PDB file of C-alpha atoms and ligand atoms in Angstrom:
ATOM      1  CA  UNK A   1       5.080  13.601 -15.578  1.00  0.00           C
ATOM      2  CA  UNK A   2       6.649  15.275 -12.328  1.00  0.00           C
ATOM      3  CA  UNK A   3       5.809  13.947  -8.869  1.00  0.00           C
ATOM      4  CA  UNK A   4       5.138  17.064  -6.798  1.00  0.00           C
ATOM      5  CA  UNK A   5       3.947  16.118  -3.453  1.00  0.00           C
ATOM      6  CA  UNK A   6       6.073  17.468  -0.217  1.00  0.00           C
ATOM      7  CA  UNK A   7       7.416  16.620   1.548  1.00  0.00           C
ATOM      8  CA  UNK A   8       8.376  13.212   0.063  1.00  0.00           C
ATOM      9  CA  UNK A   9       5.966  12.341  -2.365  1.00  0.00           C
ATOM     10  CA  UNK A  10       4.535   9.887  -0.361  1.00  0.00           C
ATOM     11  CA  UNK A  11       1.958   7.580  -2.248  1.00  0.00           C
ATOM     12  CA  UNK A  12      -1.472   8.900  -0.447  1.00  0.00           C
ATOM     13  CA  UNK A  13      -4.973   7.171  -1.541  1.00  0.00           C
ATOM     14  CA  UNK A  14      -5.342  10.824  -3.680  1.00  0.00           C
ATOM     15  CA  UNK A  15      -1.751  10.293  -5.042  1.00  0.00           C
ATOM     16  CA  UNK A  16      -2.566   7.598  -6.388  1.00  0.00           C
ATOM     17  CA  UNK A  17      -5.917   8.165  -7.626  1.00  0.00           C
ATOM     18  CA  UNK A  18      -4.640  11.052  -9.210  1.00  0.00           C
ATOM     19  CA  UNK A  19      -1.625   9.003 -11.317  1.00  0.00           C
ATOM     20  CA  UNK A  20      -4.284   6.756 -12.259  1.00  0.00           C
ATOM     21  CA  UNK A  21      -6.173   9.203 -13.557  1.00  0.00           C
ATOM     22  CA  UNK A  22      -3.133  11.083 -15.445  1.00  0.00           C
ATOM     23  CA  UNK A  23      -1.982   7.284 -17.119  1.00  0.00           C
ATOM     24  CA  UNK A  24      -5.333   6.744 -18.286  1.00  0.00           C
ATOM     25  CA  UNK A  25      -5.995   9.830 -19.842  1.00  0.00           C
ATOM     26  CA  UNK A  26      -2.414   9.391 -21.741  1.00  0.00           C
ATOM     27  CA  UNK A  27      -2.969   6.035 -22.834  1.00  0.00           C
ATOM     28  CA  UNK A  28      -6.073   7.338 -24.231  1.00  0.00           C
ATOM     29  CA  UNK A  29      -4.534   9.745 -26.535  1.00  0.00           C
ATOM     30  CA  UNK A  30      -3.529   8.169 -29.085  1.00  0.00           C
ATOM     31  CA  UNK A  31      -0.620  11.013 -29.654  1.00  0.00           C
ATOM     32  CA  UNK A  32       1.160  10.208 -26.589  1.00  0.00           C
ATOM     33  CA  UNK A  33       3.610   7.466 -27.312  1.00  0.00           C
ATOM     34  CA  UNK A  34       5.977   7.653 -23.991  1.00  0.00           C
ATOM     35  CA  UNK A  35       6.251   8.901 -20.360  1.00  0.00           C
ATOM     36  CA  UNK A  36       9.167   9.348 -18.411  1.00  0.00           C
ATOM     37  CA  UNK A  37       8.395  10.081 -14.751  1.00  0.00           C
ATOM     38  CA  UNK A  38      10.245  12.425 -12.571  1.00  0.00           C
ATOM     39  CA  UNK A  39      10.219  14.050  -9.209  1.00  0.00           C
ATOM     40  CA  UNK A  40       9.208  17.582  -8.571  1.00  0.00           C
ATOM     41  CA  UNK A  41      10.440  17.565  -4.815  1.00  0.00           C
ATOM     42  CA  UNK A  42      14.260  17.590  -4.530  1.00  0.00           C
ATOM     43  CA  UNK A  43      16.554  14.309  -3.468  1.00  0.00           C
ATOM     44  CA  UNK A  44      13.289  12.357  -3.125  1.00  0.00           C
ATOM     45  CA  UNK A  45      11.829  10.092  -6.358  1.00  0.00           C
ATOM     46  CA  UNK A  46       9.190   8.746  -3.786  1.00  0.00           C
ATOM     47  CA  UNK A  47       9.058   7.975  -0.373  1.00  0.00           C
ATOM     48  CA  UNK A  48       6.491   4.466  -1.555  1.00  0.00           C
ATOM     49  CA  UNK A  49       3.215   3.938  -0.088  1.00  0.00           C
ATOM     50  CA  UNK A  50       2.194   6.704   2.661  1.00  0.00           C
ATOM     51  CA  UNK A  51       2.236   4.817   5.751  1.00  0.00           C
ATOM     52  CA  UNK A  52      -0.666   6.617   7.110  1.00  0.00           C
ATOM     53  CA  UNK A  53      -2.726   5.468   5.019  1.00  0.00           C
ATOM     54  CA  UNK A  54      -1.975   2.319   6.507  1.00  0.00           C
ATOM     55  CA  UNK A  55      -2.097   3.204  10.193  1.00  0.00           C
ATOM     56  CA  UNK A  56      -4.924   3.151  12.432  1.00  0.00           C
ATOM     57  CA  UNK A  57      -7.545   3.609   9.534  1.00  0.00           C
ATOM     58  CA  UNK A  58     -11.210   1.203   8.919  1.00  0.00           C
ATOM     59  CA  UNK A  59     -10.602  -2.148   7.688  1.00  0.00           C
ATOM     60  CA  UNK A  60     -12.450  -0.352   4.706  1.00  0.00           C
ATOM     61  CA  UNK A  61     -10.195   2.289   4.187  1.00  0.00           C
ATOM     62  CA  UNK A  62      -7.803  -0.543   3.808  1.00  0.00           C
ATOM     63  CA  UNK A  63      -9.398  -1.997   1.409  1.00  0.00           C
ATOM     64  CA  UNK A  64     -10.214   1.211  -0.477  1.00  0.00           C
ATOM     65  CA  UNK A  65      -6.757   2.189  -0.762  1.00  0.00           C
ATOM     66  CA  UNK A  66      -4.987  -1.484  -1.252  1.00  0.00           C
ATOM     67  CA  UNK A  67      -7.390  -1.610  -4.363  1.00  0.00           C
ATOM     68  CA  UNK A  68      -5.758   1.548  -5.641  1.00  0.00           C
ATOM     69  CA  UNK A  69      -2.304   0.699  -5.303  1.00  0.00           C
ATOM     70  CA  UNK A  70      -3.150  -2.683  -7.129  1.00  0.00           C
ATOM     71  CA  UNK A  71      -4.828  -0.226  -9.832  1.00  0.00           C
ATOM     72  CA  UNK A  72      -1.605   1.628 -10.211  1.00  0.00           C
ATOM     73  CA  UNK A  73       0.943  -1.288 -10.798  1.00  0.00           C
ATOM     74  CA  UNK A  74      -1.648  -3.021 -13.196  1.00  0.00           C
ATOM     75  CA  UNK A  75      -2.080   0.588 -15.392  1.00  0.00           C
ATOM     76  CA  UNK A  76       1.723   1.633 -15.262  1.00  0.00           C
ATOM     77  CA  UNK A  77       3.340  -2.357 -15.767  1.00  0.00           C
ATOM     78  CA  UNK A  78       0.870  -2.556 -18.345  1.00  0.00           C
ATOM     79  CA  UNK A  79       1.371   0.109 -20.356  1.00  0.00           C
ATOM     80  CA  UNK A  80       1.037   0.122 -23.562  1.00  0.00           C
ATOM     81  CA  UNK A  81       3.301   3.511 -23.877  1.00  0.00           C
ATOM     82  CA  UNK A  82       7.024   2.983 -23.369  1.00  0.00           C
ATOM     83  CA  UNK A  83       7.936   4.624 -19.396  1.00  0.00           C
ATOM     84  CA  UNK A  84      11.156   5.685 -18.734  1.00  0.00           C
ATOM     85  CA  UNK A  85      11.908   6.501 -15.359  1.00  0.00           C
ATOM     86  CA  UNK A  86      13.820   9.354 -14.266  1.00  0.00           C
ATOM     87  CA  UNK A  87      14.626   8.510 -11.241  1.00  0.00           C
ATOM     88  CA  UNK A  88      16.496  11.918  -9.645  1.00  0.00           C
ATOM     89  CA  UNK A  89      15.839  10.917  -5.888  1.00  0.00           C
ATOM     90  CA  UNK A  90      15.796   8.263  -3.154  1.00  0.00           C
ATOM     91  CA  UNK A  91      12.908   5.907  -3.639  1.00  0.00           C
ATOM     92  CA  UNK A  92      12.104   3.037  -1.348  1.00  0.00           C
ATOM     93  CA  UNK A  93       9.307   0.227  -1.330  1.00  0.00           C
ATOM     94  CA  UNK A  94       6.409   1.585  -3.486  1.00  0.00           C
ATOM     95  CA  UNK A  95       8.417   4.153  -4.640  1.00  0.00           C
ATOM     96  CA  UNK A  96      10.804   1.468  -6.106  1.00  0.00           C
ATOM     97  CA  UNK A  97       7.822  -0.371  -7.135  1.00  0.00           C
ATOM     98  CA  UNK A  98       6.850   3.079  -9.708  1.00  0.00           C
ATOM     99  CA  UNK A  99      10.380   2.620 -11.325  1.00  0.00           C
ATOM    100  CA  UNK A 100       9.984  -1.629 -11.286  1.00  0.00           C
ATOM    101  CA  UNK A 101       7.086  -1.020 -13.276  1.00  0.00           C
ATOM    102  CA  UNK A 102       8.794   0.983 -16.072  1.00  0.00           C
ATOM    103  CA  UNK A 103      10.723  -0.164 -19.154  1.00  0.00           C
ATOM    104  CA  UNK A 104      14.237   1.783 -18.533  1.00  0.00           C
ATOM    105  CA  UNK A 105      15.325   3.355 -15.046  1.00  0.00           C
ATOM    106  CA  UNK A 106      17.957   5.972 -15.004  1.00  0.00           C
ATOM    107  CA  UNK A 107      19.485   7.013 -11.684  1.00  0.00           C
ATOM    108  CA  UNK A 108      21.079  10.303 -10.432  1.00  0.00           C
ATOM    109  CA  UNK A 109      24.383   9.139  -9.659  1.00  0.00           C
ATOM    110  CA  UNK A 110      24.540  10.409  -6.222  1.00  0.00           C
ATOM    111  CA  UNK A 111      25.978   8.314  -3.082  1.00  0.00           C
ATOM    112  CA  UNK A 112      23.064   9.472  -1.163  1.00  0.00           C
ATOM    113  CA  UNK A 113      19.740   8.346  -3.085  1.00  0.00           C
ATOM    114  CA  UNK A 114      18.764   4.870  -2.152  1.00  0.00           C
ATOM    115  CA  UNK A 115      16.008   2.527  -4.008  1.00  0.00           C
ATOM    116  CA  UNK A 116      14.712  -0.663  -2.698  1.00  0.00           C
ATOM    117  CA  UNK A 117      11.999  -2.971  -1.763  1.00  0.00           C
ATOM    118  CA  UNK A 118      12.733  -2.511   2.344  1.00  0.00           C
ATOM    119  CA  UNK A 119       9.191  -3.610   3.726  1.00  0.00           C
ATOM    120  CA  UNK A 120      11.171  -6.542   5.524  1.00  0.00           C
ATOM    121  CA  UNK A 121      12.336  -3.284   7.643  1.00  0.00           C
ATOM    122  CA  UNK A 122       9.108  -2.090   8.508  1.00  0.00           C
ATOM    123  CA  UNK A 123       8.230  -5.674   9.553  1.00  0.00           C
ATOM    124  CA  UNK A 124       5.579  -5.855   6.259  1.00  0.00           C
ATOM    125  CA  UNK A 125       5.884  -8.174   3.441  1.00  0.00           C
ATOM    126  CA  UNK A 126       6.272  -7.112  -0.130  1.00  0.00           C
ATOM    127  CA  UNK A 127       2.845  -8.610  -2.077  1.00  0.00           C
ATOM    128  CA  UNK A 128       3.554 -11.429  -4.660  1.00  0.00           C
ATOM    129  CA  UNK A 129       3.104  -9.177  -7.651  1.00  0.00           C
ATOM    130  CA  UNK A 130       5.864  -6.383  -6.071  1.00  0.00           C
ATOM    131  CA  UNK A 131       7.728  -9.047  -5.678  1.00  0.00           C
ATOM    132  CA  UNK A 132       7.040 -10.634  -9.508  1.00  0.00           C
ATOM    133  CA  UNK A 133       8.236  -7.310 -10.742  1.00  0.00           C
ATOM    134  CA  UNK A 134      11.612  -7.116  -8.719  1.00  0.00           C
ATOM    135  CA  UNK A 135      12.257 -11.086  -9.601  1.00  0.00           C
ATOM    136  CA  UNK A 136      11.204  -9.948 -13.442  1.00  0.00           C
ATOM    137  CA  UNK A 137      14.114  -7.411 -13.846  1.00  0.00           C
ATOM    138  CA  UNK A 138      16.930  -8.717 -11.431  1.00  0.00           C
ATOM    139  CA  UNK A 139      16.401 -12.120 -11.428  1.00  0.00           C
ATOM    140  CA  UNK A 140      15.300 -14.582  -8.202  1.00  0.00           C
ATOM    141  CA  UNK A 141      18.693 -14.761  -6.610  1.00  0.00           C
ATOM    142  CA  UNK A 142      19.548 -11.120  -6.215  1.00  0.00           C
ATOM    143  CA  UNK A 143      15.547 -11.040  -5.347  1.00  0.00           C
ATOM    144  CA  UNK A 144      15.273 -13.230  -3.181  1.00  0.00           C
ATOM    145  CA  UNK A 145      18.401 -11.331  -0.810  1.00  0.00           C
ATOM    146  CA  UNK A 146      17.525  -8.023  -1.344  1.00  0.00           C
ATOM    147  CA  UNK A 147      13.999  -8.822  -0.233  1.00  0.00           C
ATOM    148  CA  UNK A 148      14.759 -10.943   2.920  1.00  0.00           C
ATOM    149  CA  UNK A 149      16.856  -8.065   4.226  1.00  0.00           C
ATOM    150  CA  UNK A 150      14.572  -4.925   2.652  1.00  0.00           C
ATOM    151  CA  UNK A 151      17.854  -3.448   1.192  1.00  0.00           C
ATOM    152  CA  UNK A 152      17.641  -0.262   0.623  1.00  0.00           C
ATOM    153  CA  UNK A 153      20.505  -0.095  -2.423  1.00  0.00           C
ATOM    154  CA  UNK A 154      22.852   2.537  -3.424  1.00  0.00           C
ATOM    155  CA  UNK A 155      22.142   3.803  -7.032  1.00  0.00           C
ATOM    156  CA  UNK A 156      25.595   2.948  -8.213  1.00  0.00           C
ATOM    157  CA  UNK A 157      24.723  -0.744  -6.022  1.00  0.00           C
ATOM    158  CA  UNK A 158      22.129  -0.762  -7.975  1.00  0.00           C
ATOM    159  CA  UNK A 159      23.051  -0.514 -11.038  1.00  0.00           C
ATOM    160  CA  UNK A 160      25.986  -3.102 -10.403  1.00  0.00           C
ATOM    161  CA  UNK A 161      22.860  -6.063 -10.461  1.00  0.00           C
ATOM    162  CA  UNK A 162      20.241  -4.189 -12.625  1.00  0.00           C
ATOM    163  CA  UNK A 163      17.766  -2.606 -10.381  1.00  0.00           C
ATOM    164  CA  UNK A 164      18.767   0.751 -12.361  1.00  0.00           C
ATOM    165  CA  UNK A 165      19.637   0.429 -15.895  1.00  0.00           C
ATOM    166  CA  UNK A 166      21.712   3.147 -15.732  1.00  0.00           C
ATOM    167  CA  UNK A 167      23.653   6.362 -14.140  1.00  0.00           C
ATOM    168  CA  UNK A 168      23.824  10.039 -14.723  1.00  0.00           C
ATOM    169  CA  UNK A 169      24.855  13.173 -13.193  1.00  0.00           C
ATOM    170  CA  UNK A 170      21.761  15.237 -12.122  1.00  0.00           C
ATOM    171  CA  UNK A 171      22.350  17.742 -14.617  1.00  0.00           C
ATOM    172  CA  UNK A 172      22.122  15.275 -17.744  1.00  0.00           C
ATOM    173  CA  UNK A 173      18.887  13.105 -16.392  1.00  0.00           C
ATOM    174  CA  UNK A 174      16.599  14.853 -18.006  1.00  0.00           C
ATOM    175  CA  UNK A 175      18.535  14.755 -21.812  1.00  0.00           C
ATOM    176  CA  UNK A 176      19.702  11.239 -20.962  1.00  0.00           C
ATOM    177  CA  UNK A 177      15.751  10.088 -20.314  1.00  0.00           C
ATOM    178  CA  UNK A 178      14.575  11.998 -23.560  1.00  0.00           C
ATOM    179  CA  UNK A 179      17.421   9.992 -25.772  1.00  0.00           C
ATOM    180  CA  UNK A 180      16.439   6.761 -24.024  1.00  0.00           C
ATOM    181  CA  UNK A 181      12.728   7.735 -25.243  1.00  0.00           C
ATOM    182  CA  UNK A 182      13.639   8.438 -28.800  1.00  0.00           C
ATOM    183  CA  UNK A 183      15.826   5.362 -28.798  1.00  0.00           C
ATOM    184  CA  UNK A 184      12.570   3.510 -27.645  1.00  0.00           C
ATOM    185  CA  UNK A 185      10.093   5.771 -29.706  1.00  0.00           C
ATOM    186  CA  UNK A 186      11.905   5.027 -33.171  1.00  0.00           C
ATOM    187  CA  UNK A 187      10.600   1.456 -32.994  1.00  0.00           C
ATOM    188  CA  UNK A 188       7.323   0.237 -34.420  1.00  0.00           C
ATOM    189  CA  UNK A 189       3.875   0.589 -31.767  1.00  0.00           C
ATOM    190  CA  UNK A 190       2.759  -2.660 -32.518  1.00  0.00           C
ATOM    191  CA  UNK A 191       5.847  -4.853 -32.256  1.00  0.00           C
ATOM    192  CA  UNK A 192       7.049  -3.057 -29.137  1.00  0.00           C
ATOM    193  CA  UNK A 193       3.999  -3.439 -27.316  1.00  0.00           C
ATOM    194  CA  UNK A 194       3.340  -7.395 -28.280  1.00  0.00           C
ATOM    195  CA  UNK A 195       6.782  -7.796 -27.631  1.00  0.00           C
ATOM    196  CA  UNK A 196       6.342  -6.118 -23.692  1.00  0.00           C
ATOM    197  CA  UNK A 197       2.834  -7.358 -23.023  1.00  0.00           C
ATOM    198  CA  UNK A 198       4.563 -10.868 -24.112  1.00  0.00           C
ATOM    199  CA  UNK A 199       7.301 -10.479 -21.256  1.00  0.00           C
ATOM    200  CA  UNK A 200       4.784  -9.092 -18.630  1.00  0.00           C
ATOM    201  CA  UNK A 201       1.244 -10.654 -19.200  1.00  0.00           C
ATOM    202  CA  UNK A 202       1.642 -13.633 -16.722  1.00  0.00           C
ATOM    203  CA  UNK A 203       2.521 -11.786 -13.570  1.00  0.00           C
ATOM    204  CA  UNK A 204       0.010  -9.306 -14.528  1.00  0.00           C
ATOM    205  CA  UNK A 205      -2.430 -11.834 -15.174  1.00  0.00           C
ATOM    206  CA  UNK A 206      -1.810 -13.662 -11.533  1.00  0.00           C
ATOM    207  CA  UNK A 207      -2.474 -10.152  -9.671  1.00  0.00           C
ATOM    208  CA  UNK A 208      -6.121  -9.960 -12.191  1.00  0.00           C
ATOM    209  CA  UNK A 209      -7.141 -13.663 -11.283  1.00  0.00           C
ATOM    210  CA  UNK A 210      -6.562 -13.230  -7.430  1.00  0.00           C
ATOM    211  CA  UNK A 211      -6.988  -9.288  -7.444  1.00  0.00           C
ATOM    212  CA  UNK A 212      -9.695  -9.606  -4.202  1.00  0.00           C
ATOM    213  CA  UNK A 213      -8.311 -12.136  -2.583  1.00  0.00           C
ATOM    214  CA  UNK A 214      -5.474  -9.897  -2.036  1.00  0.00           C
ATOM    215  CA  UNK A 215      -7.143  -7.085  -1.045  1.00  0.00           C
ATOM    216  CA  UNK A 216      -8.414  -9.551   2.033  1.00  0.00           C
ATOM    217  CA  UNK A 217      -4.699 -10.397   2.508  1.00  0.00           C
ATOM    218  CA  UNK A 218      -3.404  -6.970   2.797  1.00  0.00           C
ATOM    219  CA  UNK A 219      -6.667  -6.197   4.678  1.00  0.00           C
ATOM    220  CA  UNK A 220      -6.176  -9.524   7.043  1.00  0.00           C
ATOM    221  CA  UNK A 221      -2.251  -8.618   7.469  1.00  0.00           C
ATOM    222  CA  UNK A 222      -2.468  -4.450   7.690  1.00  0.00           C
ATOM    223  CA  UNK A 223      -4.865  -4.427  10.534  1.00  0.00           C
ATOM    224  CA  UNK A 224      -3.087  -6.826  13.472  1.00  0.00           C
ATOM    225  CA  UNK A 225      -2.032  -5.579  15.750  1.00  0.00           C
ATOM    226  CA  UNK A 226       1.494  -6.305  16.301  1.00  0.00           C
ATOM    227  CA  UNK A 227       2.009  -4.607  11.904  1.00  0.00           C
ATOM    228  CA  UNK A 228       0.676  -1.642  13.378  1.00  0.00           C
ATOM    229  CA  UNK A 229       2.587  -1.763  16.089  1.00  0.00           C
ATOM    230  CA  UNK A 230       5.889  -1.765  13.481  1.00  0.00           C
ATOM    231  CA  UNK A 231       4.265   0.299  11.777  1.00  0.00           C
ATOM    232  CA  UNK A 232       4.013   2.820  14.457  1.00  0.00           C
ATOM    233  CA  UNK A 233       7.638   2.166  15.637  1.00  0.00           C
ATOM    234  CA  UNK A 234       8.554   3.035  12.027  1.00  0.00           C
ATOM    235  CA  UNK A 235       6.988   6.335  12.306  1.00  0.00           C
ATOM    236  CA  UNK A 236       8.505   7.512  15.356  1.00  0.00           C
ATOM    237  CA  UNK A 237      11.768   5.887  14.037  1.00  0.00           C
ATOM    238  CA  UNK A 238      11.649   8.317  11.333  1.00  0.00           C
ATOM    239  CA  UNK A 239      10.341  10.957  12.986  1.00  0.00           C
ATOM    240  CA  UNK A 240      12.977  10.739  15.678  1.00  0.00           C
ATOM    241  CA  UNK A 241      16.013  10.588  13.003  1.00  0.00           C
ATOM    242  CA  UNK A 242      14.895  14.065  12.311  1.00  0.00           C
ATOM    243  CA  UNK A 243      15.291  15.332  15.533  1.00  0.00           C
TER     244      UNK A 243
HETATM  245  N1  LIG B   1       4.579   7.483   4.543  1.00  0.00           N
HETATM  246  C1  LIG B   1       4.458   8.506   5.334  1.00  0.00           C
HETATM  247  N2  LIG B   1       4.921   9.389   5.982  1.00  0.00           N
HETATM  248  C2  LIG B   1       6.404   9.426   5.633  1.00  0.00           C
HETATM  249  C3  LIG B   1       6.966   8.624   4.676  1.00  0.00           C
HETATM  250  C4  LIG B   1       5.907   7.622   3.939  1.00  0.00           C
HETATM  251  N3  LIG B   1       5.985   6.612   2.915  1.00  0.00           N
HETATM  252  N4  LIG B   1       7.848   8.675   4.515  1.00  0.00           N
HETATM  253  C5  LIG B   1       8.124  10.195   4.972  1.00  0.00           C
HETATM  254  N5  LIG B   1       7.539  10.171   5.669  1.00  0.00           N
HETATM  255  C6  LIG B   1       7.141  11.486   6.698  1.00  0.00           C
HETATM  256  C7  LIG B   1       8.340  11.520   7.822  1.00  0.00           C
HETATM  257  O1  LIG B   1       7.902  11.151   8.765  1.00  0.00           O
HETATM  258  C8  LIG B   1       8.302  13.129   7.932  1.00  0.00           C
HETATM  259  O2  LIG B   1       7.201  13.112   8.366  1.00  0.00           O
HETATM  260  P1  LIG B   1       6.781  14.647   9.427  1.00  0.00           P
HETATM  261  O3  LIG B   1       8.151  16.246   8.661  1.00  0.00           O
HETATM  262  O4  LIG B   1       5.826  14.847   9.752  1.00  0.00           O
HETATM  263  O5  LIG B   1       8.345  14.495  10.138  1.00  0.00           O
HETATM  264  C9  LIG B   1       8.221  13.203   6.812  1.00  0.00           C
HETATM  265  O6  LIG B   1       7.228  12.430   5.848  1.00  0.00           O
HETATM  266  C10 LIG B   1      10.019  13.964   5.644  1.00  0.00           C
HETATM  267  O7  LIG B   1      10.184  12.786   5.571  1.00  0.00           O
HETATM  268  P2  LIG B   1      11.959  12.788   6.434  1.00  0.00           P
HETATM  269  O8  LIG B   1      12.500  13.799   7.592  1.00  0.00           O
HETATM  270  O9  LIG B   1      12.091  11.230   6.638  1.00  0.00           O
HETATM  271  O10 LIG B   1      12.323  12.492   5.054  1.00  0.00           O
HETATM  272  P3  LIG B   1      13.875  12.471   4.459  1.00  0.00           P
HETATM  273  O11 LIG B   1      14.625  13.765   2.972  1.00  0.00           O
HETATM  274  O12 LIG B   1      15.228  12.666   5.716  1.00  0.00           O
HETATM  275  O13 LIG B   1      13.567  11.123   4.159  1.00  0.00           O
HETATM  276  C11 LIG B   1      13.099   9.278   2.868  1.00  0.00           C
HETATM  277  C12 LIG B   1      13.285  10.438   2.814  1.00  0.00           C
HETATM  278  C13 LIG B   1      14.708   8.805   2.607  1.00  0.00           C
HETATM  279  C14 LIG B   1      11.973   9.067   1.663  1.00  0.00           C
HETATM  280  C15 LIG B   1      12.857   9.010   4.515  1.00  0.00           C
HETATM  281  O14 LIG B   1      11.929   9.945   5.030  1.00  0.00           O
HETATM  282  C16 LIG B   1      12.373   7.265   4.499  1.00  0.00           C
HETATM  283  O15 LIG B   1      12.904   6.404   4.975  1.00  0.00           O
HETATM  284  N6  LIG B   1      10.347   7.223   4.782  1.00  0.00           N
HETATM  285  C17 LIG B   1      10.370   5.694   4.612  1.00  0.00           C
HETATM  286  C18 LIG B   1       9.863   4.964   3.297  1.00  0.00           C
HETATM  287  C19 LIG B   1       9.744   3.806   3.490  1.00  0.00           C
HETATM  288  O16 LIG B   1      10.427   2.941   4.322  1.00  0.00           O
HETATM  289  N7  LIG B   1       8.618   3.909   2.783  1.00  0.00           N
HETATM  290  C20 LIG B   1       8.069   2.362   3.083  1.00  0.00           C
HETATM  291  C21 LIG B   1       6.560   2.270   2.897  1.00  0.00           C
HETATM  292  S1  LIG B   1       6.047   1.008   2.752  1.00  0.00           S
HETATM  293  C22 LIG B   1       5.579   0.437   0.703  1.00  0.00           C
HETATM  294  O17 LIG B   1       6.109   1.536   0.056  1.00  0.00           O
HETATM  295  C23 LIG B   1       5.307  -0.456   0.643  1.00  0.00           C
HETATM  296  C24 LIG B   1       4.102  -0.979   1.101  1.00  0.00           C
HETATM  297  C25 LIG B   1       3.729  -2.443   0.572  1.00  0.00           C
HETATM  298  C26 LIG B   1       2.791  -3.068   1.640  1.00  0.00           C
HETATM  299  C27 LIG B   1       2.468  -4.431   1.958  1.00  0.00           C
HETATM  300  C28 LIG B   1       2.046  -4.948   3.580  1.00  0.00           C
HETATM  301  C29 LIG B   1       1.432  -6.250   2.926  1.00  0.00           C
END
């Protein structure tokens, strides 16, 4: 699956809805046993949640958007397919979450590409299920420090502490992703799927049990004037950086 929503593959409500529909179709297709996620936009895997969806909108919109983000994560993290992220560009916040939700992450070795959960830098807080997914991948200590600092890591740094499993030159990415997929698909599906579910179920169940509470928390938090101001300033900073 190639993400193609220029300029930066930001995860808008439309993007997320299309991603969920595509995942559902693949999940229900018995011929499809695995998905490789990558980007068709040069230098960017995904810039994370579309900040404009969280800024200056109605409370109803925030709730609808957040339910869609939850749905995307539940489908990705809970997928019975083999999922491989072929990260061919920067991948902050929600982009990093997509990669973290896969079974395996391969990233292009390019010092310009960054990845991490940088929410704290925007003055917002990564939800508990972002945190759980991160902890399950890199361990508590690394996650605690990285989350508090809102760190964006270079590909090689991310590889050192296990945020990505492997680094490859750009031209080898697709070949490597296909080789990894073949290795994972060589196992019987039922054994791999039950093992995956055993490893991930507790974290998935926690969101399912607290889904509406989590929506309300998000809506209350994001609609605070202080948070709206932080997001506006961050967007201005992104635009200034350009000029
Ligand atoms: N949302 C909306 N617009 C964005 C986003 C985004 N996430 N990222 C970039 N854009 C826009 C820019 O403002 C710019 O717009 P314009 O052309 O109108 O000026 C355009 O996309 C291109 O961006 P850049 O010029 O910055 O492109 P570069 O190639 O130089 O850099 C980067 C690409 C590295 C991706 C850079 O754009 C960047 O750092 N973006 C911000 C990424 C980010 O911080 N995302 C975090 C989103 S929050 C999230 O995902 C989780 C939130 C959890 C919520 C919890 C609340 C309780």
